[in-house]
Amino acid sequence: MMLVCAGSCCRVWRGVPRQLAHIRSASVAEPGMRRSDEEHLWEAAGYLPFSRAKIGSFFQERPVLKNPFLEDALLRGYLRRHLPQEAAFSDLCAFGERVANEVDDWGRECEVTPPRLVHFDPWGRRVDHIVTSPAWKHMKDLSAQEGLVAIGYERSFGEWSRVYQMSKLYIFSPSSGLYTCPLAMTDGAAKVIQSIGVSWPTDEAYSRLTTRQPDRFWTSGQWMTERQGGSDVGSGTETVAVPQTDGSYKLHGFKWFTSATDADMTLTLARIQDRTGATTPGSRGLSLFYAEVSRDEEGRLKGIEVQRLKDKLGTRQMPTAELLLDGLQAHRLSEEGRGVASIANMLTITRIHNSVSAAAAMRRVVQLARDYATRRSAFGKPLKDHPLHIQTLARMEVETRGAFLLVMDVCRLLGREESGMATQLDTHLLRLLTPVVKLYTGKQAVAVVSEGLESFGGQGYIEDTGLPGLLRDAQVLSIWEGTTNVLSLDVLRCVARSSGMVLHAYVTHAKSLLAGASSVSSLAPAVKAVNSALSELEDFVQVAATRAPGYLELAARDLAYSLARIYTGALLIDHACWKGASPSDTYAALRWCEHDLCPVATKQARGCYDPSTPPLDAALVYDRD
Ligand code: UCC
């Protein structure tokens, strides 16, 4: 008797489990025995791999989610630089542990147990219950306990409180089962209420939106989108508000997309009817209303019918519903006709949350991909030892770092504004950069997450790995809260309304970020690139100011991208100059600045915004031949 495992049969036997080895060594193989006989015997014994449900012993190792705070050198470096308090570090570290070990599983459960709508109870009564998973409810409690909204209002870290809050959300977001969506709207609603003044009827709501007590915590909706669309709110809003004798209103309308519809309250827009039933058209006819979602004694929703849940590409963890408002009691929060301006505060907050989620999605896919690269071997060595693979991950890392710093800078500005520290320059920057960061990171997230899936090969395309959900959920980031083009036009609008002051603030601050790098030779190419992109940008603005308005509209998207890339380059350079910076920080800044930082100038030089362009574009798009 001897062990036969030489030559080609090795391939066959490699899959035999170790516990069967004694059978293998003790039984069948005799010298001179033909391999096919041998295989036959093993197969008869039921041990031949790849036959009769025996698939061999190789299983692909999964990527492991480790503590996302400890795994993120840039996040920790950024906080060491700006918010070096031990309390913040220990909280984020403990929360990161919780996310990796507990919350991520809940997020997965939210995905595989999506919400469903129960229209009727067993006895035929209309109830319109949106049934959510236990994990979704855990997320609500956790959000209160961890202060994911509260931190922004407690302001324990002064002007850095928003950075702290958003760092926590950044760690949480990809594991949250999209609970970051109701949190974004909850934060936005608290902000609107606070800016209007906390008093009846919203004082109780404000305290619930910002509490850390799970049993008191409320989430808010933001019902803005109607059947005619969600971008052109001014002409698309049909909902009417009928005044009541007690000073409240009854709302009648149809909300086409309402996200996280299991909310406890909402802010929404409607047109106030006068005594004749007439309303004012356009934005000027819109007012902002507050309404609570409640039920009568029979369990029916008061003044609301849930028509159906939406069947979406992603964000399936979260209920999105069509709602018929049929006499919903509401209270007016804004002055009449000031609805859009009043809800703008909410949009600022939700757009910043959106950007945090975008950067977080990129970070998560990079973390998983780099872990996987240490586990997965191909062509004889781990993926991490293939330079081309690592180059690809490094490019994703550069995009992620840029997105992170841009997002955190906007959070910094928000924190300064809310703590009364903001200069005029900060206020202008916050107004300009909010649409810029939202539109740019939303697009980057889709690109980076898509690239990230590829780094898992076919496994990145398999639903129950949880990886495709990252991409499906990223796709919404450039759509809701203002599409890329709508936000690009918002950039133009705030430039025009401030008579260019927002751009002046932008250039001034970007230059000040570069100041510390003037003597750092390793960063010289990056500094040169940002400086020349800033000059190109200023030249573009001067030329564009002399052209017809259509010129700027055509340039709007490229302008917004230029603003994002140049400013991010300056932030990366500034961070690389910090005394605690690492060589990777320098490398990231250099790589980022190899981008075309000012595409609006490049395209201007090619005549892309000239009057001949729109007809050529149209002819191309509708080319029939
Ligand atoms: O609701 C949605 C999904 C909810 C889920 C959210 C989850 C997020 C989760 C993230 C984490 C995962 S999606 C639907 C969202 N809808 C939008 O975002 C609307 C997009 N459309 C726009 O943004 C448009 O530009 C409009 C609606 C703002 C345009 O309306 P108007 O009436 O034409 O706007 P005007 O005339 O330009 O501005 C009216 C007033 C002005 O103030 P005054 O009168 O004082 O001069 C503007 O300065 O509003 C002010 N305003 C703003 N202020 C307008 N936009 C802004 C702004 N962005 N910031 C500050």
XYZ file of C-alpha atoms and ligand atoms in Angstrom:
685
model
C 0.000 0.000 0.000
C 1.284 3.402 -0.783
C 0.089 6.890 -1.230
C -0.340 7.691 -4.897
C -0.141 11.363 -5.587
C 2.554 11.863 -8.120
C 2.307 13.520 -11.488
C -0.946 14.440 -13.103
C -3.167 12.708 -10.562
C -2.166 15.391 -8.055
C -4.710 17.652 -9.689
C -7.431 15.127 -9.033
C -6.520 14.368 -5.441
C -5.857 17.906 -4.337
C -9.533 18.370 -3.614
C -9.914 15.404 -1.256
C -10.631 16.592 2.254
C -7.872 15.951 4.755
C -10.065 13.643 6.855
C -10.345 11.277 3.881
C -6.629 11.006 3.393
C -6.375 7.847 5.489
C -8.882 6.138 3.220
C -6.912 7.312 0.280
C -3.600 6.093 1.673
C -5.003 2.902 3.132
C -7.047 1.458 0.327
C -7.058 1.317 -3.352
C -3.939 2.524 -5.047
C -1.459 -0.155 -5.921
C 1.698 0.317 -7.991
C 0.955 -0.184 -11.633
C -2.721 0.558 -11.274
C -4.029 2.681 -14.164
C -5.231 6.097 -13.207
C -8.657 5.655 -14.717
C -9.219 2.547 -12.592
C -8.078 4.411 -9.579
C -10.443 7.294 -10.291
C -13.214 4.853 -10.868
C -12.690 3.334 -7.442
C -12.601 6.714 -5.777
C -15.682 7.796 -7.597
C -17.443 4.614 -6.554
C -16.465 5.433 -2.993
C -17.994 8.865 -3.485
C -14.794 10.861 -3.069
C -13.906 12.033 -6.552
C -13.992 15.800 -6.665
C -16.225 17.533 -9.194
C -18.590 14.601 -9.320
C -21.837 13.840 -7.500
C -22.000 17.095 -5.555
C -18.323 16.978 -4.581
C -16.923 20.266 -5.808
C -13.441 20.104 -4.420
C -12.019 21.992 -1.487
C -11.321 25.381 -3.085
C -13.645 28.148 -2.021
C -13.148 31.789 -2.801
C -12.354 33.863 0.257
C -14.659 36.797 0.793
C -13.453 40.346 1.355
C -13.660 41.188 5.043
C -15.068 44.454 6.315
C -12.762 45.685 9.079
C -13.322 48.671 11.348
C -13.917 51.390 8.701
C -12.528 54.099 10.978
C -9.268 52.311 11.700
C -8.964 51.322 8.034
C -9.174 54.907 6.815
C -5.811 56.659 7.066
C -7.077 59.885 5.496
C -10.102 60.196 7.777
C -7.943 59.669 10.836
C -5.274 62.039 9.529
C -7.879 64.714 8.763
C -9.344 64.443 12.251
C -5.905 64.401 13.917
C -5.269 67.657 12.123
C -8.564 69.429 12.769
C -10.378 67.701 15.620
C -7.786 65.956 17.746
C -10.119 65.359 20.717
C -9.850 61.963 22.337
C -13.634 61.824 22.853
C -14.266 62.038 19.117
C -11.599 59.446 18.313
C -12.772 56.901 20.844
C -16.406 57.337 19.782
C -15.577 56.925 16.101
C -13.371 53.936 16.793
C -16.059 52.212 18.875
C -18.694 53.043 16.281
C -16.481 51.676 13.506
C -16.238 48.419 15.443
C -20.008 48.321 15.786
C -20.503 48.989 12.087
C -18.181 46.150 11.076
C -19.442 43.605 13.590
C -23.145 44.331 13.905
C -24.578 47.069 11.718
C -23.305 45.765 8.390
C -25.369 42.590 8.852
C -28.465 44.673 9.544
C -27.781 46.627 6.355
C -27.719 43.382 4.434
C -30.954 42.308 6.105
C -32.588 45.564 5.000
C -31.577 44.711 1.439
C -32.875 41.149 1.442
C -36.044 42.019 3.371
C -37.254 45.098 1.526
C -40.295 47.036 2.676
C -43.722 46.024 1.444
C -47.056 47.757 1.394
C -50.130 46.231 3.012
C -53.137 48.115 1.711
C -55.893 46.309 3.604
C -56.206 44.471 6.887
C -57.589 40.900 6.786
C -61.146 42.284 7.266
C -61.005 44.655 4.337
C -60.204 47.875 6.159
C -57.792 50.185 4.353
C -54.670 50.490 6.497
C -51.795 51.365 4.120
C -49.128 49.860 6.325
C -45.560 50.017 5.084
C -44.026 46.946 6.662
C -40.266 47.255 7.182
C -37.719 44.738 8.421
C -36.627 44.505 12.061
C -33.175 45.583 10.869
C -34.618 48.836 9.469
C -36.109 49.502 12.917
C -32.769 48.720 14.583
C -31.237 51.350 12.329
C -33.666 53.941 13.636
C -32.843 53.172 17.271
C -29.136 53.077 16.571
C -29.320 56.432 14.775
C -30.810 58.029 17.859
C -28.415 56.338 20.306
C -25.361 57.252 18.267
C -26.581 60.827 17.833
C -26.335 60.684 14.055
C -28.595 63.722 13.757
C -28.264 65.018 17.325
C -24.506 65.669 17.097
C -25.123 68.414 14.529
C -27.400 70.252 16.980
C -25.635 69.554 20.295
C -22.527 71.211 18.833
C -20.240 69.750 21.496
C -17.264 70.280 19.213
C -18.163 73.845 18.247
C -17.418 74.649 14.628
C -16.136 71.086 14.065
C -19.386 69.438 15.159
C -20.607 68.917 11.592
C -17.284 67.356 10.612
C -17.620 64.980 13.551
C -21.249 64.138 12.738
C -20.503 63.605 9.057
C -17.446 61.463 9.860
C -19.749 59.184 11.784
C -22.263 59.088 8.945
C -19.422 58.420 6.515
C -18.459 55.320 8.476
C -22.105 54.285 8.782
C -23.483 54.996 5.320
C -22.487 51.934 3.251
C -23.655 49.601 6.036
C -26.785 51.553 6.902
C -29.256 49.848 4.586
C -29.919 53.356 3.212
C -31.022 54.589 6.628
C -28.834 57.588 5.788
C -31.695 58.743 3.557
C -34.233 59.338 6.338
C -31.416 60.758 8.457
C -30.542 63.277 5.744
C -34.133 64.487 5.567
C -34.460 64.464 9.355
C -31.368 66.614 9.659
C -32.675 68.899 6.904
C -36.050 69.287 8.596
C -34.415 70.089 11.940
C -32.310 72.702 10.181
C -35.345 74.316 8.532
C -37.280 74.375 11.801
C -34.313 75.818 13.652
C -33.753 78.518 11.054
C -37.430 79.506 11.043
C -37.544 79.468 14.863
C -38.436 76.597 17.167
C -41.934 77.298 18.488
C -45.392 75.753 18.287
C -46.294 73.691 16.274
C -42.779 72.429 15.518
C -41.135 72.602 18.956
C -42.057 69.022 19.835
C -40.994 67.828 16.388
C -37.637 69.589 16.664
C -36.925 67.974 20.006
C -37.805 64.535 18.589
C -35.753 64.968 15.420
C -32.664 65.876 17.429
C -33.009 63.519 20.411
C -30.735 60.626 21.347
C -33.600 58.700 22.943
C -34.759 55.938 20.587
C -38.307 55.902 21.936
C -38.728 59.620 21.211
C -36.798 59.837 17.960
C -38.689 60.903 14.843
C -37.623 60.910 11.240
C -38.886 63.378 8.667
C -39.839 63.141 5.025
C -39.254 65.750 2.328
C -42.160 65.537 -0.060
C -41.165 67.749 -2.988
C -41.583 65.703 -6.105
C -44.924 65.582 -7.869
C -46.157 63.916 -11.007
C -44.911 66.649 -13.285
C -41.367 66.285 -11.986
C -38.960 66.970 -9.180
C -36.545 69.440 -10.757
C -38.908 72.171 -11.893
C -40.615 72.392 -8.543
C -42.050 75.826 -9.311
C -44.289 74.714 -12.144
C -44.564 71.018 -11.253
C -46.248 71.398 -7.859
C -50.001 70.853 -8.045
C -50.724 70.289 -4.349
C -53.089 72.857 -2.904
C -53.426 74.006 0.694
C -56.928 74.871 1.784
C -57.025 77.271 4.764
C -58.999 76.095 7.828
C -60.700 78.269 10.382
C -58.223 77.251 13.116
C -55.287 78.585 11.095
C -54.158 75.191 9.857
C -54.504 73.907 6.284
C -55.721 70.770 4.548
C -53.444 69.556 1.770
C -54.748 67.926 -1.412
C -52.310 66.630 -3.997
C -50.249 63.773 -5.270
C -46.621 63.280 -4.256
C -44.932 61.095 -6.851
C -41.716 60.220 -4.991
C -41.640 60.258 -1.217
C -38.486 58.675 0.155
C -38.387 56.755 3.454
C -42.145 57.098 3.609
C -42.380 55.511 7.054
C -41.399 58.923 8.473
C -43.206 60.427 11.449
C -43.578 63.881 9.920
C -42.742 65.748 6.765
C -41.989 69.096 5.220
C -43.712 69.717 1.917
C -44.665 72.428 -0.555
C -48.160 73.450 -1.615
C -50.084 76.361 -3.158
C -52.474 78.180 -0.893
C -55.963 78.503 -2.344
C -57.787 81.769 -1.911
C -61.519 81.933 -1.209
C -62.333 81.495 -4.864
C -60.146 78.402 -5.055
C -57.516 80.191 -7.135
C -53.791 79.712 -6.594
C -50.667 81.602 -7.672
C -48.661 79.776 -10.346
C -44.894 79.255 -10.348
C -42.469 79.299 -7.465
C -44.017 82.412 -6.017
C -47.191 80.504 -5.313
C -45.437 77.885 -3.174
C -45.390 77.848 0.610
C -43.713 75.448 3.018
C -45.817 73.209 5.258
C -45.230 70.933 8.208
C -47.406 67.844 8.662
C -47.388 64.899 11.048
C -48.115 61.392 9.828
C -50.689 59.882 12.158
C -53.493 57.322 12.259
C -57.072 57.369 13.495
C -58.540 54.952 16.061
C -59.228 52.445 13.322
C -55.587 52.461 12.226
C -56.154 54.408 8.998
C -53.667 57.049 7.932
C -55.179 60.488 8.464
C -55.449 62.411 5.209
C -53.019 60.194 3.286
C -53.383 57.206 0.997
C -50.300 55.240 0.027
C -50.898 54.459 -3.641
C -47.987 52.108 -4.180
C -44.320 51.535 -3.430
C -41.844 52.265 -6.181
C -39.920 49.475 -7.891
C -36.420 50.959 -8.010
C -33.017 50.107 -9.471
C -31.428 50.506 -6.041
C -32.228 51.884 -2.582
C -34.576 48.940 -2.311
C -33.982 48.750 1.412
C -35.995 51.896 1.841
C -39.662 52.499 1.081
C -40.332 55.075 -1.633
C -44.020 55.673 -2.178
C -46.590 57.565 -4.175
C -48.872 59.407 -1.803
C -52.298 60.851 -2.349
C -52.781 63.721 0.075
C -56.477 63.832 0.730
C -57.041 66.484 3.340
C -53.789 66.031 5.283
C -53.717 68.513 8.140
C -50.694 70.797 7.890
C -49.228 73.994 9.298
C -47.625 76.676 7.235
C -44.000 77.338 8.224
C -42.886 79.888 5.667
C -44.369 83.170 4.662
C -46.835 82.735 1.844
C -44.985 82.287 -1.448
C -41.594 81.721 0.223
C -41.707 77.938 0.110
C -38.722 77.314 -2.178
C -36.473 79.765 -0.382
C -37.482 78.225 2.970
C -36.903 74.635 1.959
C -33.507 75.583 0.496
C -31.942 75.034 3.931
C -33.185 71.473 3.826
C -31.737 71.016 0.340
C -28.349 72.272 1.514
C -28.294 69.672 4.288
C -29.574 66.766 2.192
C -27.128 67.611 -0.599
C -24.265 67.533 1.876
C -25.494 64.192 3.253
C -25.675 62.931 -0.321
C -22.043 63.905 -0.833
C -21.013 62.176 2.397
C -22.736 58.999 1.202
C -21.024 59.291 -2.177
C -17.546 59.574 -0.656
C -18.422 56.776 1.755
C -19.492 54.449 -1.059
C -16.155 55.028 -2.785
C -14.249 54.445 0.428
C -16.123 51.234 1.155
C -15.494 49.676 -2.247
C -11.806 50.612 -2.032
C -11.524 49.086 1.450
C -13.143 45.850 0.326
C -11.155 45.697 -2.916
C -7.828 46.168 -1.211
C -8.657 43.504 1.372
C -9.718 41.150 -1.392
C -6.466 41.797 -3.240
C -4.607 40.223 -0.314
C -6.792 37.085 -0.394
C -7.359 36.390 -4.046
C -4.611 34.888 -6.185
C -4.527 34.762 -9.962
C -1.736 33.990 -12.392
C 0.299 32.553 -9.554
C 0.286 35.415 -7.081
C -2.049 37.531 -4.951
C -3.790 40.382 -6.742
C -1.891 42.800 -4.530
C 1.322 41.736 -6.264
C 0.033 42.614 -9.718
C 1.197 46.179 -10.393
C -1.587 46.909 -12.869
C -4.233 45.876 -10.359
C -2.674 48.014 -7.662
C -2.416 50.944 -10.076
C -6.160 50.643 -10.646
C -6.858 50.581 -6.897
C -4.516 53.543 -6.427
C -6.494 55.553 -8.976
C -9.696 54.734 -7.106
C -7.968 55.785 -3.888
C -7.008 59.161 -5.377
C -10.630 59.794 -6.433
C -11.836 58.758 -2.998
C -9.372 60.982 -1.195
C -10.315 63.939 -3.350
C -14.014 63.359 -2.733
C -13.457 62.992 0.996
C -11.542 66.253 1.367
C -14.037 68.170 -0.759
C -16.953 66.819 1.271
C -15.284 67.480 4.598
C -14.422 71.013 3.598
C -18.083 71.728 2.910
C -18.957 70.185 6.292
C -16.332 72.438 7.861
C -17.969 75.479 6.248
C -21.412 74.378 7.399
C -20.095 73.967 10.936
C -18.570 77.431 10.857
C -21.794 78.966 9.632
C -23.888 77.234 12.291
C -21.561 78.126 15.127
C -21.491 81.791 14.158
C -17.829 81.627 13.067
C -18.375 82.036 9.338
C -16.851 84.960 7.512
C -18.526 86.368 4.421
C -16.052 84.347 2.396
C -17.112 81.129 4.182
C -20.789 81.844 3.494
C -20.151 82.443 -0.196
C -18.026 79.326 -0.424
C -20.668 77.193 1.263
C -23.347 78.398 -1.150
C -21.171 77.725 -4.203
C -19.617 74.457 -3.103
C -22.817 72.741 -1.934
C -24.145 72.055 -5.456
C -20.581 71.502 -6.701
C -19.742 68.820 -4.151
C -23.081 67.102 -4.601
C -22.911 66.895 -8.363
C -19.242 65.962 -8.579
C -19.145 63.289 -5.887
C -22.423 61.793 -7.115
C -20.830 61.122 -10.488
C -17.497 60.016 -9.022
C -19.230 57.500 -6.790
C -20.823 55.695 -9.720
C -17.499 55.543 -11.587
C -15.402 54.425 -8.606
C -17.902 51.869 -7.335
C -18.296 50.457 -10.828
C -14.525 50.146 -11.154
C -14.437 48.627 -7.703
C -16.866 45.853 -8.650
C -14.566 44.903 -11.488
C -11.767 44.258 -9.030
C -13.773 41.310 -7.662
C -14.098 39.788 -11.115
C -17.377 37.954 -11.675
C -18.077 37.957 -7.944
C -18.611 41.697 -8.152
C -21.644 40.979 -10.319
C -23.225 38.457 -7.962
C -26.098 39.776 -5.900
C -25.638 37.818 -2.689
C -22.070 39.045 -2.249
C -23.748 42.372 -1.439
C -21.412 44.103 -3.909
C -23.821 44.958 -6.769
C -26.037 46.775 -4.278
C -23.232 49.280 -3.748
C -23.427 50.224 -7.424
C -27.212 50.230 -7.614
C -27.376 52.459 -4.559
C -24.660 54.771 -5.898
C -26.640 55.470 -9.054
C -29.268 57.454 -7.198
C -26.690 59.873 -5.803
C -26.490 61.843 -9.019
C -30.255 61.878 -9.485
C -32.106 62.757 -6.312
C -31.591 66.069 -4.558
C -30.985 67.715 -7.910
C -29.535 66.071 -11.019
C -26.089 67.007 -12.313
C -27.478 69.518 -14.792
C -29.963 71.066 -12.375
C -27.172 71.586 -9.872
C -24.852 72.958 -12.551
C -27.515 75.560 -13.279
C -27.783 76.219 -9.534
C -24.067 77.062 -9.620
C -24.703 79.626 -12.366
C -27.639 81.021 -10.450
C -25.678 81.570 -7.260
C -22.828 83.167 -9.215
C -25.297 85.552 -10.853
C -27.258 86.308 -7.662
C -24.075 87.106 -5.740
C -22.776 89.237 -8.638
C -19.774 86.958 -8.843
C -18.897 87.207 -5.145
C -19.070 83.436 -4.687
C -16.439 83.024 -7.414
C -14.263 85.685 -5.882
C -14.417 83.839 -2.539
C -13.609 80.605 -4.319
C -10.478 81.902 -6.052
C -9.276 83.704 -2.936
C -9.621 80.627 -0.767
C -8.153 78.230 -3.316
C -5.074 80.460 -3.578
C -4.747 80.608 0.206
C -4.793 76.797 0.328
C -1.803 76.754 -2.012
C 0.175 79.300 -0.027
C 1.666 76.763 2.392
C 2.981 74.655 -0.474
C 5.015 77.344 -2.227
C 8.292 76.064 -0.754
C 7.502 72.328 -0.892
C 9.409 71.120 -3.932
C 7.806 67.672 -4.035
C 4.430 69.331 -4.612
C 5.621 71.853 -7.193
C 4.006 70.180 -10.245
C 0.667 69.985 -8.446
C 0.817 73.600 -7.285
C 1.708 74.701 -10.793
C -1.216 72.759 -12.246
C -3.743 74.248 -9.801
C -2.391 77.761 -10.251
C -2.606 77.579 -14.000
C -6.090 76.023 -13.827
C -7.180 78.925 -11.619
C -5.879 81.386 -14.201
C -7.693 79.528 -16.964
C -10.861 79.606 -14.900
C -10.577 83.358 -14.368
C -9.988 83.854 -18.090
C -13.015 81.725 -18.902
C -15.212 83.782 -16.594
C -14.073 87.021 -18.192
C -14.821 85.776 -21.694
C -18.128 84.156 -20.693
C -19.333 87.388 -19.083
C -19.238 89.038 -22.500
C -21.277 86.319 -24.220
C -25.003 85.700 -24.460
C -26.579 83.774 -21.526
C -26.857 80.593 -23.612
C -23.069 80.394 -23.675
C -22.824 80.006 -19.920
C -25.673 77.539 -19.828
C -23.816 75.287 -22.264
C -20.683 75.621 -20.157
C -22.455 75.043 -16.825
C -21.579 71.395 -16.311
C -17.943 71.815 -17.344
C -17.705 74.880 -15.156
C -19.016 72.941 -12.149
C -16.549 70.109 -12.815
C -13.717 72.628 -13.083
C -14.691 74.212 -9.791
C -14.706 70.784 -8.151
C -11.395 69.583 -9.578
C -9.402 72.745 -8.986
C -10.627 73.186 -5.424
C -10.067 69.515 -4.626
C -6.540 69.787 -5.990
C -5.922 72.720 -3.664
C -7.340 70.777 -0.706
C -5.145 67.749 -1.434
C -2.093 69.982 -1.670
C -2.989 71.761 1.535
C -3.457 68.453 3.342
C -0.154 67.141 1.998
C 1.592 70.170 3.526
C 0.300 69.496 7.013
C 3.088 68.452 9.371
C 1.449 65.090 10.069
C 0.948 64.272 6.386
C 2.215 61.011 4.926
C 4.034 60.392 1.634
C 0.750 58.988 0.339
C -0.883 62.372 0.889
C 1.741 63.965 -1.372
C 1.406 61.229 -3.954
C -2.399 61.606 -4.005
C -2.111 65.372 -4.559
C 0.324 64.880 -7.440
C -1.823 62.254 -9.106
C -5.029 64.283 -8.728
C -3.426 67.299 -10.332
C -2.624 65.274 -13.453
C -6.361 65.523 -14.260
C -7.576 68.140 -16.689
C -8.356 70.458 -13.799
C -10.186 73.049 -15.863
C -12.235 71.256 -18.540
C -14.325 74.370 -19.082
C -11.265 76.169 -20.475
C -10.245 73.181 -22.589
C -13.696 72.949 -24.105
C -14.010 76.684 -24.508
C -10.835 76.630 -26.589
C -12.428 73.969 -28.779
C -15.461 76.167 -29.381
C -17.850 73.872 -27.541
C -20.070 76.694 -26.285
C -20.235 78.754 -29.460
C -23.630 79.500 -31.036
C -23.085 76.812 -33.687
C -22.868 74.093 -31.019
C -26.519 73.560 -29.977
C -27.752 72.922 -33.548
C -24.831 70.554 -34.163
C -25.540 68.747 -30.886
C -29.208 68.419 -31.797
C -28.391 67.163 -35.298
C -26.043 64.582 -33.790
C -28.509 63.386 -31.163
C -31.370 63.094 -33.681
C -29.233 61.783 -36.541
C -31.500 59.416 -38.466
C -29.076 58.247 -41.179
O -36.889 64.876 -2.496
C -36.127 64.152 -3.030
C -35.607 62.884 -2.471
C -35.616 62.878 -1.008
C -34.581 61.952 -0.461
C -33.419 62.685 0.032
C -32.368 61.800 0.535
C -31.012 62.336 0.448
C -30.155 61.276 1.035
C -28.774 61.403 0.861
C -28.006 60.361 1.621
C -28.080 58.990 1.076
S -35.488 64.475 -4.518
C -36.173 66.023 -4.989
C -35.260 67.039 -4.668
N -35.617 68.181 -5.431
C -34.679 69.056 -5.686
O -33.556 68.937 -5.302
C -35.111 70.229 -6.531
C -34.217 70.434 -7.691
N -34.503 71.734 -8.275
C -33.858 72.828 -7.873
O -32.956 72.792 -7.027
C -34.260 74.079 -8.536
O -33.098 74.806 -8.775
C -35.241 74.915 -7.650
C -36.450 74.093 -7.325
C -34.608 75.392 -6.367
C -35.610 76.083 -8.544
O -36.716 76.766 -8.029
P -36.927 78.286 -8.344
O -38.151 78.755 -7.654
O -36.802 78.546 -9.805
O -35.704 78.920 -7.592
P -35.167 80.360 -7.563
O -36.159 81.378 -8.072
O -33.846 80.350 -8.180
O -34.986 80.574 -6.016
C -36.056 80.798 -5.131
C -35.414 81.203 -3.810
C -34.344 82.257 -3.932
O -34.337 82.986 -2.736
P -34.688 84.562 -2.733
O -36.063 84.652 -3.275
O -34.583 84.956 -1.302
O -33.691 85.214 -3.620
C -33.079 81.449 -4.014
O -31.950 82.187 -3.593
O -34.775 80.060 -3.248
C -33.387 80.307 -3.065
N -32.660 79.132 -3.437
C -31.624 78.660 -2.756
N -31.020 79.070 -1.657
C -32.890 78.319 -4.499
N -32.026 77.311 -4.505
C -31.218 77.495 -3.437
C -30.134 76.779 -2.902
N -29.676 75.693 -3.465
N -29.538 77.249 -1.789
C -29.981 78.365 -1.196
